[in-house]
PDB file of N, CA and C and ligand atoms in Angstrom:
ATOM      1  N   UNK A   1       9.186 -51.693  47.430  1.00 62.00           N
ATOM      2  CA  UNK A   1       9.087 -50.273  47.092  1.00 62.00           C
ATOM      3  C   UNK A   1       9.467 -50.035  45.643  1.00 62.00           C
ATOM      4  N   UNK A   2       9.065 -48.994  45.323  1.00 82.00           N
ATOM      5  CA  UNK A   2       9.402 -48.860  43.237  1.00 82.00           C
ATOM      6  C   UNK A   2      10.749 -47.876  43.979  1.00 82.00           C
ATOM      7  N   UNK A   3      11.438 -47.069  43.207  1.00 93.00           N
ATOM      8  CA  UNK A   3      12.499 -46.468  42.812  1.00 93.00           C
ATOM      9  C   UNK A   3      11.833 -45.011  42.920  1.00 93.00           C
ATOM     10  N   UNK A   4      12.765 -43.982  42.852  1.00 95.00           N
ATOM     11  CA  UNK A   4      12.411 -42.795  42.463  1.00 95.00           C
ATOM     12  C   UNK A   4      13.846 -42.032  41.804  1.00 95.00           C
ATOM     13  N   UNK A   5      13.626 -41.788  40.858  1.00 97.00           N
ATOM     14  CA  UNK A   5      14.790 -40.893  39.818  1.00 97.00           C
ATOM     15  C   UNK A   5      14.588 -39.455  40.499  1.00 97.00           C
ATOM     16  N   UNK A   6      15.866 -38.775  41.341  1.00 97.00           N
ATOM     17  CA  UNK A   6      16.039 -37.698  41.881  1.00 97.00           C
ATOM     18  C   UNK A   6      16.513 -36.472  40.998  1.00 97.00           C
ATOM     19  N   UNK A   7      16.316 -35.300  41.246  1.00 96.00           N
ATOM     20  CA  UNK A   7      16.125 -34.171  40.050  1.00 96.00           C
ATOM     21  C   UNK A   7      17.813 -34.167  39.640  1.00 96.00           C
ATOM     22  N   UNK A   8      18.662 -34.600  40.016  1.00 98.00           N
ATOM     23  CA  UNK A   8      20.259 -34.573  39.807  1.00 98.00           C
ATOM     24  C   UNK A   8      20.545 -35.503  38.678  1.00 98.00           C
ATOM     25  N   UNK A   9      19.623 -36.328  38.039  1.00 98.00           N
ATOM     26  CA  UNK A   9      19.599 -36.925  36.797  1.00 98.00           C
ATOM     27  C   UNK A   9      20.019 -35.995  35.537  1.00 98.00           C
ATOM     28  N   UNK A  10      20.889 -36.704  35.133  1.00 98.00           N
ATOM     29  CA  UNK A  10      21.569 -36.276  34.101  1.00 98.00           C
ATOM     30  C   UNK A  10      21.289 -36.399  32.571  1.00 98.00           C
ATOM     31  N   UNK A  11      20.266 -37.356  32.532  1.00 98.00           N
ATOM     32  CA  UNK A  11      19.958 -37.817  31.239  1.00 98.00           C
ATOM     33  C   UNK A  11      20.399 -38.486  30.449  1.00 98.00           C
ATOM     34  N   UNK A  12      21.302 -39.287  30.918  1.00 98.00           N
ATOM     35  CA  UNK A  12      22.290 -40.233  30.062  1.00 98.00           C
ATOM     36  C   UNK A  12      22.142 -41.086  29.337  1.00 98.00           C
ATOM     37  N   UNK A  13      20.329 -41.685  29.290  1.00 97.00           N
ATOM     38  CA  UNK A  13      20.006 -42.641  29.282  1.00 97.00           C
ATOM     39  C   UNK A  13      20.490 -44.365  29.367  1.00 97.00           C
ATOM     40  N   UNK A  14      21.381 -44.159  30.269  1.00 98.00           N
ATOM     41  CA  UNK A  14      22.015 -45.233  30.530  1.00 98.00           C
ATOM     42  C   UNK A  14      20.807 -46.603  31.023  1.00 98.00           C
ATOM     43  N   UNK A  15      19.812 -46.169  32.006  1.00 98.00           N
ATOM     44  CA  UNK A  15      19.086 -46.590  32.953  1.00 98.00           C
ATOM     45  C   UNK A  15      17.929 -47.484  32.173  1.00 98.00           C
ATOM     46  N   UNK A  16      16.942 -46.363  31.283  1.00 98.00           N
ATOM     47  CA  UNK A  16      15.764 -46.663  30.853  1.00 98.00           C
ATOM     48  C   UNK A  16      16.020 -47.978  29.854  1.00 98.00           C
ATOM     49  N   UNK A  17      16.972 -48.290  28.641  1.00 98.00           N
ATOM     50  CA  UNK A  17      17.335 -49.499  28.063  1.00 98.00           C
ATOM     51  C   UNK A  17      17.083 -50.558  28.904  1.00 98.00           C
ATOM     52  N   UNK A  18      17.784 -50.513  30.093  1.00 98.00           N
ATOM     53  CA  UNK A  18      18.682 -51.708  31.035  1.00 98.00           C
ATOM     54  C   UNK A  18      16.681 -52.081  31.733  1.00 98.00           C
ATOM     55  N   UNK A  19      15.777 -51.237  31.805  1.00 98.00           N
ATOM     56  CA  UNK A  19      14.830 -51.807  32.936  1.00 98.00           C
ATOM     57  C   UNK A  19      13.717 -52.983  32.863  1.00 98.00           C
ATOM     58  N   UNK A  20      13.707 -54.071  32.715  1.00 97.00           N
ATOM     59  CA  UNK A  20      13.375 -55.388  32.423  1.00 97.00           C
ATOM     60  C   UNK A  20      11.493 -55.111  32.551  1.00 97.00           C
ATOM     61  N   UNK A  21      11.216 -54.125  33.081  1.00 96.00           N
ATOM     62  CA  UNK A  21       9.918 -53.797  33.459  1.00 96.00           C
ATOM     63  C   UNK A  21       9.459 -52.912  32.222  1.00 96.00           C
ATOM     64  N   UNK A  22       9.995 -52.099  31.537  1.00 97.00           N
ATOM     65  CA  UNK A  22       9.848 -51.115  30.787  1.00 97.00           C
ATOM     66  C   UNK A  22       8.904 -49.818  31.796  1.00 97.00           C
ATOM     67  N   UNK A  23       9.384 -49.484  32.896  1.00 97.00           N
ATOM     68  CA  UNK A  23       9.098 -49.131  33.942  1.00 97.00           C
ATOM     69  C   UNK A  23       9.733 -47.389  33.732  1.00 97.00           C
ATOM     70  N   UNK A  24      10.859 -47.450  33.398  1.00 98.00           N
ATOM     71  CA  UNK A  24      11.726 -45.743  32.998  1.00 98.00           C
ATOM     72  C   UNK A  24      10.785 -45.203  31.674  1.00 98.00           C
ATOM     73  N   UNK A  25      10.935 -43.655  31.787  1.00 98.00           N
ATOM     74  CA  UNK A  25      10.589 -43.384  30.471  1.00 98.00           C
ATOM     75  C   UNK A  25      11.165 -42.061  30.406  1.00 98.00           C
ATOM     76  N   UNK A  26      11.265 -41.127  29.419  1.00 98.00           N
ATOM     77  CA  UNK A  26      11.402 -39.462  29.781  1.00 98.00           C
ATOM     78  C   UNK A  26      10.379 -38.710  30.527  1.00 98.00           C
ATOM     79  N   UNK A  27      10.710 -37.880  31.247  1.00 97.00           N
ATOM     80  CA  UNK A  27       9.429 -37.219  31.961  1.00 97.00           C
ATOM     81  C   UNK A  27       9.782 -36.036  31.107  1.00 97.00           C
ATOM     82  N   UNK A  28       8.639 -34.935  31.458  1.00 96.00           N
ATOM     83  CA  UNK A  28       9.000 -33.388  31.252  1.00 96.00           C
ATOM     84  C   UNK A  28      10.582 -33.089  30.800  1.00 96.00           C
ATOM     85  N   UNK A  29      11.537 -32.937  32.108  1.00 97.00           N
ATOM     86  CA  UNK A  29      12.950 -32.810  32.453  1.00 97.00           C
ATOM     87  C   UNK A  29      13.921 -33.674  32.539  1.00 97.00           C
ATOM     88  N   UNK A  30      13.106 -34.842  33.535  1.00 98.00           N
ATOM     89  CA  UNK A  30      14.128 -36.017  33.559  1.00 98.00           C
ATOM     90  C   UNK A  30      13.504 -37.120  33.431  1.00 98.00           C
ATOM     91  N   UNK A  31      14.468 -38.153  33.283  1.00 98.00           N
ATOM     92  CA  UNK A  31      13.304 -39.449  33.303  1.00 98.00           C
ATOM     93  C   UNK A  31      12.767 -39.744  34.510  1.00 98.00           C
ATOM     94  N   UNK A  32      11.889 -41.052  34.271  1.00 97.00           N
ATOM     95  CA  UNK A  32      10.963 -40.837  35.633  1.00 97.00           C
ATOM     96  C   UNK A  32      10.565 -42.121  35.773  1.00 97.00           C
ATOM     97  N   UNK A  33      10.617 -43.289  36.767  1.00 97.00           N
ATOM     98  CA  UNK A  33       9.994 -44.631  37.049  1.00 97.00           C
ATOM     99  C   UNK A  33       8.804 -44.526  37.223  1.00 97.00           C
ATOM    100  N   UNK A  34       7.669 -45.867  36.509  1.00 96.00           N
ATOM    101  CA  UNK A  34       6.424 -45.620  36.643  1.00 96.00           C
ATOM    102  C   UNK A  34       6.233 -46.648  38.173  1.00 96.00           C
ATOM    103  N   UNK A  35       6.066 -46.480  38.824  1.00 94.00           N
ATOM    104  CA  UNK A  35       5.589 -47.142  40.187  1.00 94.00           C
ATOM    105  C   UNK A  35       5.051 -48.243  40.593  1.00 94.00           C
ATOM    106  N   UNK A  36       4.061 -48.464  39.349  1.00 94.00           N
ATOM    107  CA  UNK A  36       3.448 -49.502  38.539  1.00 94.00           C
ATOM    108  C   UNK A  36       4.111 -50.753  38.055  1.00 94.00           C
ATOM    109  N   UNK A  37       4.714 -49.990  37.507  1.00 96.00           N
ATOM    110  CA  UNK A  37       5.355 -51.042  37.088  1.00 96.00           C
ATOM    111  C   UNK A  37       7.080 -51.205  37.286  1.00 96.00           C
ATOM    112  N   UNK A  38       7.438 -50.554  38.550  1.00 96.00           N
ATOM    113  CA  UNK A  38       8.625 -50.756  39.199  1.00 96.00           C
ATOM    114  C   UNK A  38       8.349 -52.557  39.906  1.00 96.00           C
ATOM    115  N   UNK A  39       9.387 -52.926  39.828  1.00 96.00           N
ATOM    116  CA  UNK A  39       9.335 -54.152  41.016  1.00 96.00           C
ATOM    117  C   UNK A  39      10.519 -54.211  41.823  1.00 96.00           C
ATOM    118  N   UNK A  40      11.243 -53.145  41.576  1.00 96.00           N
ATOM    119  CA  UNK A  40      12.662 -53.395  42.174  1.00 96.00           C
ATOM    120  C   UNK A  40      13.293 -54.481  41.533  1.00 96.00           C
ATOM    121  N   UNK A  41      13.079 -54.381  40.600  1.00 97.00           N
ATOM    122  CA  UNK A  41      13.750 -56.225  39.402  1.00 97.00           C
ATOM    123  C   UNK A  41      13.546 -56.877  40.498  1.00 97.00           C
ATOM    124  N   UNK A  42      12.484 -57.222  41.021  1.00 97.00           N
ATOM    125  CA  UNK A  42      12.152 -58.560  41.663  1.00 97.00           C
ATOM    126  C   UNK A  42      11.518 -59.203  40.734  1.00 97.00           C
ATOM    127  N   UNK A  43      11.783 -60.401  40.284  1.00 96.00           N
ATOM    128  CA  UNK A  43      11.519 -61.777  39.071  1.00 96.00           C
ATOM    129  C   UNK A  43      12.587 -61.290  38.202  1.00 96.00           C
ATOM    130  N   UNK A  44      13.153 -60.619  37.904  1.00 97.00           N
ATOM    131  CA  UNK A  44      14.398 -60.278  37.356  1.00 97.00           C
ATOM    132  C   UNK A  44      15.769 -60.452  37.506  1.00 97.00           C
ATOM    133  N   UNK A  45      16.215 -59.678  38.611  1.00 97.00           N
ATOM    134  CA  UNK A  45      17.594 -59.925  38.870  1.00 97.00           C
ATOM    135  C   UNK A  45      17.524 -59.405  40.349  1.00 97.00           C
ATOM    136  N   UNK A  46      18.654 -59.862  40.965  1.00 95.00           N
ATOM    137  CA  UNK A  46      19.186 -60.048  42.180  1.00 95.00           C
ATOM    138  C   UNK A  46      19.055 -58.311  43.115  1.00 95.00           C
ATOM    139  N   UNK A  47      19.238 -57.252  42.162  1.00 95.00           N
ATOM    140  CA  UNK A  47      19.468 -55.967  42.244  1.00 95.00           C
ATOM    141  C   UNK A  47      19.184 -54.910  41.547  1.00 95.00           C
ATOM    142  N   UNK A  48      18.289 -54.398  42.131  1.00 97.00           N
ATOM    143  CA  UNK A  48      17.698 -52.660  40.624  1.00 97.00           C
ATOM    144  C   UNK A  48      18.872 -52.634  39.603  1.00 97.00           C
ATOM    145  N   UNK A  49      18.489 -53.280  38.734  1.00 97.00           N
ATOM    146  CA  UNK A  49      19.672 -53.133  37.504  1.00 97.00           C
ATOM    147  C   UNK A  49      20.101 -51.381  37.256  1.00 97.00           C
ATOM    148  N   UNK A  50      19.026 -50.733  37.355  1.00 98.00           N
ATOM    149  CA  UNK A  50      19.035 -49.355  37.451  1.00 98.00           C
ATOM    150  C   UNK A  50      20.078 -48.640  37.813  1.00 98.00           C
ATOM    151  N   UNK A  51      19.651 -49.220  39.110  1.00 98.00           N
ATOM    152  CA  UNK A  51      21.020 -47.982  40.304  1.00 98.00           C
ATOM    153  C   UNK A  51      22.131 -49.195  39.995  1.00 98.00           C
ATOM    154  N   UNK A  52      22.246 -50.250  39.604  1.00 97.00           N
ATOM    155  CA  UNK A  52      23.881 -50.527  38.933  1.00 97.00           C
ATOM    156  C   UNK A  52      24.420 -49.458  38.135  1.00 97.00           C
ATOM    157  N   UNK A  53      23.685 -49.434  36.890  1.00 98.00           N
ATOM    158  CA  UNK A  53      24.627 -48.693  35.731  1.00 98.00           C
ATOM    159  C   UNK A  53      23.681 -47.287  36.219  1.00 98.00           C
ATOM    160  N   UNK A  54      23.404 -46.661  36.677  1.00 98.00           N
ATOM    161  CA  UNK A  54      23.539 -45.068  36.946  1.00 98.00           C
ATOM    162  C   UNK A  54      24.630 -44.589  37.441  1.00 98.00           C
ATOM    163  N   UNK A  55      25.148 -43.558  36.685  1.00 98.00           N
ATOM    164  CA  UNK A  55      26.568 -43.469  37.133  1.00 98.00           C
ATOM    165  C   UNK A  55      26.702 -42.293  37.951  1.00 98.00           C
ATOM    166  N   UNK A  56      25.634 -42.074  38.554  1.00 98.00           N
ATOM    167  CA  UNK A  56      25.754 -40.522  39.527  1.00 98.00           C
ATOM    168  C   UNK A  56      24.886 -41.044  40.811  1.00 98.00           C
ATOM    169  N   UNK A  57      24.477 -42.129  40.861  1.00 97.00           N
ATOM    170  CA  UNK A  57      23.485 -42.431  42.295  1.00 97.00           C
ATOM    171  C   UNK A  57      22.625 -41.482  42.119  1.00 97.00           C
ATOM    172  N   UNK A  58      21.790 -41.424  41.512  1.00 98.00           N
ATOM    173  CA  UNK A  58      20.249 -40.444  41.543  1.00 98.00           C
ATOM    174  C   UNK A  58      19.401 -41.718  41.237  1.00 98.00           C
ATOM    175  N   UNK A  59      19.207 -42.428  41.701  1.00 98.00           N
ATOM    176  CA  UNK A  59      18.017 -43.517  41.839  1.00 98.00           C
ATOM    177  C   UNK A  59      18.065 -43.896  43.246  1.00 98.00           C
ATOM    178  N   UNK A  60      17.204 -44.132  44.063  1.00 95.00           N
ATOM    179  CA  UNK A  60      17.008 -44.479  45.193  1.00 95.00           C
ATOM    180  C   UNK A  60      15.474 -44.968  45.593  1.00 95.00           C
ATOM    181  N   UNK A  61      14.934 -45.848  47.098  1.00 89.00           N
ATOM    182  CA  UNK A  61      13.897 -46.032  47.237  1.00 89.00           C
ATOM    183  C   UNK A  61      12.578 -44.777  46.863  1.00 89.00           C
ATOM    184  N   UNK A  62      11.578 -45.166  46.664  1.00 89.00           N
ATOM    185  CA  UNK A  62      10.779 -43.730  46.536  1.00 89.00           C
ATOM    186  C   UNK A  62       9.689 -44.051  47.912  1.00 89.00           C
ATOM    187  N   UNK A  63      10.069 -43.562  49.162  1.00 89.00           N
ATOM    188  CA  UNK A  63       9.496 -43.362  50.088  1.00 89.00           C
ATOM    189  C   UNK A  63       7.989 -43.568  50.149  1.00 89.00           C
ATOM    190  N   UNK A  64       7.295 -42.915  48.995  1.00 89.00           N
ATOM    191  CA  UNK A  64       5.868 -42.804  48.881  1.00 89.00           C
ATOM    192  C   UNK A  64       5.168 -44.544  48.419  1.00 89.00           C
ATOM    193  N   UNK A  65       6.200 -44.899  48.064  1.00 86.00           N
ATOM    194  CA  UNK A  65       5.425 -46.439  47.359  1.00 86.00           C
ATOM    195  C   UNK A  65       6.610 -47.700  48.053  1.00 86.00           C
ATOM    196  N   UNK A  66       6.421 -47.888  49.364  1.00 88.00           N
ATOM    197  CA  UNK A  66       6.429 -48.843  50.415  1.00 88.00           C
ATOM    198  C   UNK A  66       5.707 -49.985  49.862  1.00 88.00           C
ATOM    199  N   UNK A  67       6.426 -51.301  49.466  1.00 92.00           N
ATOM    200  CA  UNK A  67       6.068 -52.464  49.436  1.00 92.00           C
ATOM    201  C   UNK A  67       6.732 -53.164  49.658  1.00 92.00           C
ATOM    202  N   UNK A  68       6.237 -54.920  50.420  1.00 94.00           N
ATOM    203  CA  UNK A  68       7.033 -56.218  50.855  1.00 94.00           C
ATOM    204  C   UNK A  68       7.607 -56.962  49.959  1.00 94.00           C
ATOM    205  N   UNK A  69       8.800 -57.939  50.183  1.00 94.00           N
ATOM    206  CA  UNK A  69       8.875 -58.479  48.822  1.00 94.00           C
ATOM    207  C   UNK A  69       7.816 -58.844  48.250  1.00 94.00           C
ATOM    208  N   UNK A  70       7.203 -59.645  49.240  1.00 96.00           N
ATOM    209  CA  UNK A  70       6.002 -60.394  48.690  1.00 96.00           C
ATOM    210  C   UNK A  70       4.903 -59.341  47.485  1.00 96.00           C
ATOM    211  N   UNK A  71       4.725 -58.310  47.991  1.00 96.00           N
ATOM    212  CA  UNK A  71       4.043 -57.202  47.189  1.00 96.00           C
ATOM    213  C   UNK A  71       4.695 -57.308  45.544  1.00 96.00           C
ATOM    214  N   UNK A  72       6.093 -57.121  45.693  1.00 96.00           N
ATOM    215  CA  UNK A  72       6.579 -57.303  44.252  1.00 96.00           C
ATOM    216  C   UNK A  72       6.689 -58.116  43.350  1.00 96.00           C
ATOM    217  N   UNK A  73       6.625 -59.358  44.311  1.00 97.00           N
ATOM    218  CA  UNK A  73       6.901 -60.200  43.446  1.00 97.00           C
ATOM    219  C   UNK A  73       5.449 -60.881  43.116  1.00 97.00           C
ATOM    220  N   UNK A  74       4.357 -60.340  43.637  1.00 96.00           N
ATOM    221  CA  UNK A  74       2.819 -60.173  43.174  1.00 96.00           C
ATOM    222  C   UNK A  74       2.218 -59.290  41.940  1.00 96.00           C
ATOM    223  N   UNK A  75       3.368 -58.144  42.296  1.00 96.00           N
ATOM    224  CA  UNK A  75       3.473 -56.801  40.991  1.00 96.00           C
ATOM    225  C   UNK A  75       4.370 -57.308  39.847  1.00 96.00           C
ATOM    226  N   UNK A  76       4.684 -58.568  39.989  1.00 97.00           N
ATOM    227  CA  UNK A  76       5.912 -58.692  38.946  1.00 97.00           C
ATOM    228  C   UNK A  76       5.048 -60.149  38.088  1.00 97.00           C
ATOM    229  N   UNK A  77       4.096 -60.624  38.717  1.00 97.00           N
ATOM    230  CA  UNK A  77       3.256 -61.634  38.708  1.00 97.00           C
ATOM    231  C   UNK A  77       2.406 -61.169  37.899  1.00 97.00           C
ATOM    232  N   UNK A  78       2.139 -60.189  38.286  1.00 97.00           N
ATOM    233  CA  UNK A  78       0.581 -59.262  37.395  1.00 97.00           C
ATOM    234  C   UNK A  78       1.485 -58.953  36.126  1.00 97.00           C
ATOM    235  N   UNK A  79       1.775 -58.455  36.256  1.00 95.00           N
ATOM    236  CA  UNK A  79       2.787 -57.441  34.957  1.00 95.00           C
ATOM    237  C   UNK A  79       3.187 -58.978  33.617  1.00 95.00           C
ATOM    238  N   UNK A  80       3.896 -59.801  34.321  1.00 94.00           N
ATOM    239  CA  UNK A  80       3.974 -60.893  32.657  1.00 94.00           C
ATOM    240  C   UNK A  80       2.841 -61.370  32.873  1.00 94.00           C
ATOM    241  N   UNK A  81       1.470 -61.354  33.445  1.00 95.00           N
ATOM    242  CA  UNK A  81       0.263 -62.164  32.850  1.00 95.00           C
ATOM    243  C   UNK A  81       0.164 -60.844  31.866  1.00 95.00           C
ATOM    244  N   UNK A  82       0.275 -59.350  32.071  1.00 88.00           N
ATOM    245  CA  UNK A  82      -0.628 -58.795  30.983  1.00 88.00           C
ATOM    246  C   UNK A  82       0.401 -58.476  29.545  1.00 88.00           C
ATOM    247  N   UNK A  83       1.683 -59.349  29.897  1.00 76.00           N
ATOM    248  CA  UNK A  83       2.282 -59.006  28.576  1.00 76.00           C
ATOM    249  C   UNK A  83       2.374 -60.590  27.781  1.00 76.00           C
TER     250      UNK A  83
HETATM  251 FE1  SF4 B 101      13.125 -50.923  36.313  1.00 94.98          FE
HETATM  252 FE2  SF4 B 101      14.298 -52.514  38.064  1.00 94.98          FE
HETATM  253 FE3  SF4 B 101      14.850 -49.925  38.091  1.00 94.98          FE
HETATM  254 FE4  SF4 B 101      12.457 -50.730  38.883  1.00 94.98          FE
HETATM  255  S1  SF4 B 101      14.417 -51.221  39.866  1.00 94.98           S
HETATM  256  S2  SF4 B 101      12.857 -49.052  37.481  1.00 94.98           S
HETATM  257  S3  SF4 B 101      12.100 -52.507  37.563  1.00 94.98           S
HETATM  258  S4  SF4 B 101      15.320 -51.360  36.433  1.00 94.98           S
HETATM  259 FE1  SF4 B 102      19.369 -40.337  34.957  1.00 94.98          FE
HETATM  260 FE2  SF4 B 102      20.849 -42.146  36.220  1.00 94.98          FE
HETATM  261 FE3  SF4 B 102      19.056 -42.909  34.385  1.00 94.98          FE
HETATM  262 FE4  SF4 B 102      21.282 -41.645  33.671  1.00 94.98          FE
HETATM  263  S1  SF4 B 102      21.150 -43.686  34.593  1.00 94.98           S
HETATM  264  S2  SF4 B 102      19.213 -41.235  32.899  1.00 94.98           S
HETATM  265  S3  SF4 B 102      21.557 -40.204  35.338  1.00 94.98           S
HETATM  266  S4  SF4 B 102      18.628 -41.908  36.338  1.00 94.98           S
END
C-alpha cells in the first residue's frame, strides 16, 4: 500500500527530505505522497522512514492504494530502472 499524509499535517517538513522515493512533495495545503511512487520503503529500509520521523502520526496506510509486498517491491523495481 503507498501512505497517505492526513489533513493534521503540520508542515514541518521533516518527512519529504527523509523519502528515498522522492515520493512527498507540497500539495495545495499540505504535503502529499505520490502513490506512484510510494513503496512503503520497500528496497529501502525495514520501515516507512516517513512515519519514523513524523512527529505527530499523520502518515498512515492510504486505504485506496492496497498492494502485496510483492506489488512493491515490483514498484520499487520499476522506479530505479527509470532513474
Ligand atoms: Fe516515501 Fe517511504 Fe514514506 Fe513511501 S513510505 S512516502 S517511499 S518515505
Ligand atoms: Fe506533515 Fe508529518 Fe511530514 Fe511533518 S513529517 S510535513 S507533520 S507529514
Amino acid at each position: 500500500m503507498a501512505l497517505l499524509i492526513d489533513d493534521s499535517c503540520i508542515n514541518c517538513d521533516m518527512c519529504e527530505p527523509e523519502c528515498p522515493n522522492s515520493a512527498i512533495t507540497m500539495g495545495e495545503e499540505i504535503y502529499e505522497i505520490d502513490p506512484l511512487l510510494c513503496t512503503e520503503c520497500v528496497g529501502h529500509y525495514d520501515k516507512p522512514t516517513c512515519i519514523s520521523v513524523c512527529p505527530i502520526d499523520c502518515i498512515a496506510i492510504d486505504p485506496n492504494h492496497k498492494e502485496s509486498q510483492n506489488e512493491l517491491q515490483m514498484k520499487y523495481t520499476a522506479i530505479m530502472e527509470l532513474t
